[in-house]
C-alpha atoms as an extended CHARMM CRD file, in Angstrom:
* protein
*
        79  EXT
         1         1  MET       CA             61.4090000000        6.1180000000     -135.3520000000  PROA      1               0.0000000000
         2         2  ASP       CA             62.7770000000        6.7150000000     -131.8760000000  PROA      2               0.0000000000
         3         3  ALA       CA             66.3890000000        6.1700000000     -130.8440000000  PROA      3               0.0000000000
         4         4  ALA       CA             65.7720000000        2.9820000000     -128.8550000000  PROA      4               0.0000000000
         5         5  ARG       CA             64.0120000000        1.2280000000     -131.7400000000  PROA      5               0.0000000000
         6         6  LEU       CA             66.6190000000        2.4290000000     -134.2130000000  PROA      6               0.0000000000
         7         7  GLU       CA             69.4300000000        1.1850000000     -131.9830000000  PROA      7               0.0000000000
         8         8  GLU       CA             67.6910000000       -2.1740000000     -131.4940000000  PROA      8               0.0000000000
         9         9  LYS       CA             67.1500000000       -2.5380000000     -135.2420000000  PROA      9               0.0000000000
        10        10  TYR       CA             70.7750000000       -1.8370000000     -136.0930000000  PROA      10              0.0000000000
        11        11  ASN       CA             72.1030000000       -4.0230000000     -133.2860000000  PROA      11              0.0000000000
        12        12  ARG       CA             69.9900000000       -6.9140000000     -134.5590000000  PROA      12              0.0000000000
        13        13  GLU       CA             71.1550000000       -6.3250000000     -138.1480000000  PROA      13              0.0000000000
        14        14  LEU       CA             74.7600000000       -6.0840000000     -136.9980000000  PROA      14              0.0000000000
        15        15  GLU       CA             74.4880000000       -9.3810000000     -135.1140000000  PROA      15              0.0000000000
        16        16  GLU       CA             72.9620000000      -11.0920000000     -138.1520000000  PROA      16              0.0000000000
        17        17  MET       CA             75.6160000000       -9.6550000000     -140.4430000000  PROA      17              0.0000000000
        18        18  THR       CA             78.3840000000      -10.6900000000     -138.0330000000  PROA      18              0.0000000000
        19        19  ASP       CA             77.0790000000      -14.2610000000     -137.8840000000  PROA      19              0.0000000000
        20        20  GLU       CA             76.8000000000      -14.4210000000     -141.6730000000  PROA      20              0.0000000000
        21        21  ILE       CA             80.2990000000      -13.0190000000     -142.1790000000  PROA      21              0.0000000000
        22        22  GLN       CA             81.8470000000      -15.3780000000     -139.6310000000  PROA      22              0.0000000000
        23        23  ALA       CA             80.1910000000      -18.3660000000     -141.2940000000  PROA      23              0.0000000000
        24        24  GLY       CA             81.2500000000      -17.1310000000     -144.7230000000  PROA      24              0.0000000000
        25        25  ILE       CA             84.8480000000      -16.5640000000     -143.6960000000  PROA      25              0.0000000000
        26        26  ALA       CA             85.0060000000      -19.9860000000     -142.0370000000  PROA      26              0.0000000000
        27        27  SER       CA             83.7770000000      -21.6630000000     -145.2070000000  PROA      27              0.0000000000
        28        28  GLY       CA             85.9490000000      -19.5290000000     -147.4760000000  PROA      28              0.0000000000
        29        29  LYS       CA             82.8640000000      -18.0380000000     -149.1100000000  PROA      29              0.0000000000
        30        30  TYR       CA             83.8290000000      -14.4110000000     -148.4820000000  PROA      30              0.0000000000
        31        31  SER       CA             87.0460000000      -12.5950000000     -149.2230000000  PROA      31              0.0000000000
        32        32  LEU       CA             88.4120000000       -9.5500000000     -147.4440000000  PROA      32              0.0000000000
        33        33  SER       CA             87.0890000000       -7.2560000000     -150.1750000000  PROA      33              0.0000000000
        34        34  ASP       CA             83.5620000000       -8.6510000000     -149.6800000000  PROA      34              0.0000000000
        35        35  PHE       CA             83.8350000000       -7.9660000000     -145.9770000000  PROA      35              0.0000000000
        36        36  GLN       CA             85.0690000000       -4.4070000000     -146.5720000000  PROA      36              0.0000000000
        37        37  ARG       CA             82.2720000000       -3.7330000000     -149.0510000000  PROA      37              0.0000000000
        38        38  ALA       CA             79.6190000000       -4.9680000000     -146.6090000000  PROA      38              0.0000000000
        39        39  LEU       CA             81.1330000000       -2.9800000000     -143.7580000000  PROA      39              0.0000000000
        40        40  ASN       CA             81.2140000000        0.1970000000     -145.8560000000  PROA      40              0.0000000000
        41        41  GLU       CA             77.5850000000       -0.2790000000     -146.8670000000  PROA      41              0.0000000000
        42        42  LYS       CA             76.3880000000       -0.8170000000     -143.2950000000  PROA      42              0.0000000000
        43        43  THR       CA             78.4710000000        2.1100000000     -142.0580000000  PROA      43              0.0000000000
        44        44  ARG       CA             76.9350000000        4.3670000000     -144.7060000000  PROA      44              0.0000000000
        45        45  GLU       CA             73.4450000000        3.2220000000     -143.6820000000  PROA      45              0.0000000000
        46        46  ALA       CA             74.2000000000        3.8960000000     -140.0140000000  PROA      46              0.0000000000
        47        47  VAL       CA             75.5220000000        7.3690000000     -140.8100000000  PROA      47              0.0000000000
        48        48  GLU       CA             72.4060000000        8.1990000000     -142.8400000000  PROA      48              0.0000000000
        49        49  ALA       CA             70.1200000000        6.9100000000     -140.0780000000  PROA      49              0.0000000000
        50        50  THR       CA             72.0290000000        8.8940000000     -137.4520000000  PROA      50              0.0000000000
        51        51  ASP       CA             71.8610000000       12.0240000000     -139.5970000000  PROA      51              0.0000000000
        52        52  THR       CA             68.1020000000       11.6140000000     -139.9900000000  PROA      52              0.0000000000
        53        53  LEU       CA             67.6270000000       11.0140000000     -136.2730000000  PROA      53              0.0000000000
        54        54  VAL       CA             69.6840000000       14.0850000000     -135.3360000000  PROA      54              0.0000000000
        55        55  ARG       CA             67.8460000000       16.2780000000     -137.8500000000  PROA      55              0.0000000000
        56        56  GLU       CA             64.4770000000       15.1230000000     -136.4980000000  PROA      56              0.0000000000
        57        57  ASN       CA             65.4850000000       15.4650000000     -132.8130000000  PROA      57              0.0000000000
        58        58  PRO       CA             68.2290000000       18.1070000000     -132.5450000000  PROA      58              0.0000000000
        59        59  TRP       CA             67.6950000000       18.9070000000     -128.8710000000  PROA      59              0.0000000000
        60        60  ALA       CA             67.7410000000       15.2660000000     -127.8510000000  PROA      60              0.0000000000
        61        61  ALA       CA             70.9460000000       14.7550000000     -129.8460000000  PROA      61              0.0000000000
        62        62  LEU       CA             72.4880000000       17.7950000000     -128.1750000000  PROA      62              0.0000000000
        63        63  GLY       CA             71.5110000000       16.4610000000     -124.7410000000  PROA      63              0.0000000000
        64        64  ILE       CA             72.9830000000       13.0360000000     -125.4660000000  PROA      64              0.0000000000
        65        65  ALA       CA             76.2110000000       14.5940000000     -126.7680000000  PROA      65              0.0000000000
        66        66  ALA       CA             76.4870000000       16.8280000000     -123.6870000000  PROA      66              0.0000000000
        67        67  ALA       CA             75.8890000000       13.8900000000     -121.3330000000  PROA      67              0.0000000000
        68        68  ALA       CA             78.4610000000       11.7650000000     -123.1710000000  PROA      68              0.0000000000
        69        69  GLY       CA             80.9630000000       14.6360000000     -123.0100000000  PROA      69              0.0000000000
        70        70  CYS       CA             80.4100000000       15.0870000000     -119.2750000000  PROA      70              0.0000000000
        71        71  LEU       CA             80.7970000000       11.3650000000     -118.6660000000  PROA      71              0.0000000000
        72        72  LEU       CA             83.9520000000       11.1860000000     -120.7520000000  PROA      72              0.0000000000
        73        73  GLY       CA             85.3700000000       14.2650000000     -118.9850000000  PROA      73              0.0000000000
        74        74  TYR       CA             84.5990000000       12.7260000000     -115.6050000000  PROA      74              0.0000000000
        75        75  LEU       CA             86.2420000000        9.4130000000     -116.5080000000  PROA      75              0.0000000000
        76        76  LEU       CA             89.3510000000       11.0820000000     -117.9410000000  PROA      76              0.0000000000
        77        77  SER       CA             89.7770000000       13.4240000000     -114.9630000000  PROA      77              0.0000000000
        78        78  ARG       CA             89.8600000000       10.6190000000     -112.3830000000  PROA      78              0.0000000000
        79        79  ASP       CA             93.2870000000        9.8210000000     -110.9980000000  PROA      79              0.0000000000
């Protein structure tokens, strides 16, 4: 699975989860511990997916990291 599809998939899932959590909190259906549990689960899934993507495409990951570092360095060095 390429990075764009993976990002789109997780963004869509995150939006759905956010909507569900907001509705649940508004109705009193979810507690803070439920929210933390769901967040931990989704974070773990994202970490595993990122790890898989980096292991399958190490040079692309290195290029993205280098570009992000250059951009961050440029933004921080501006006066």
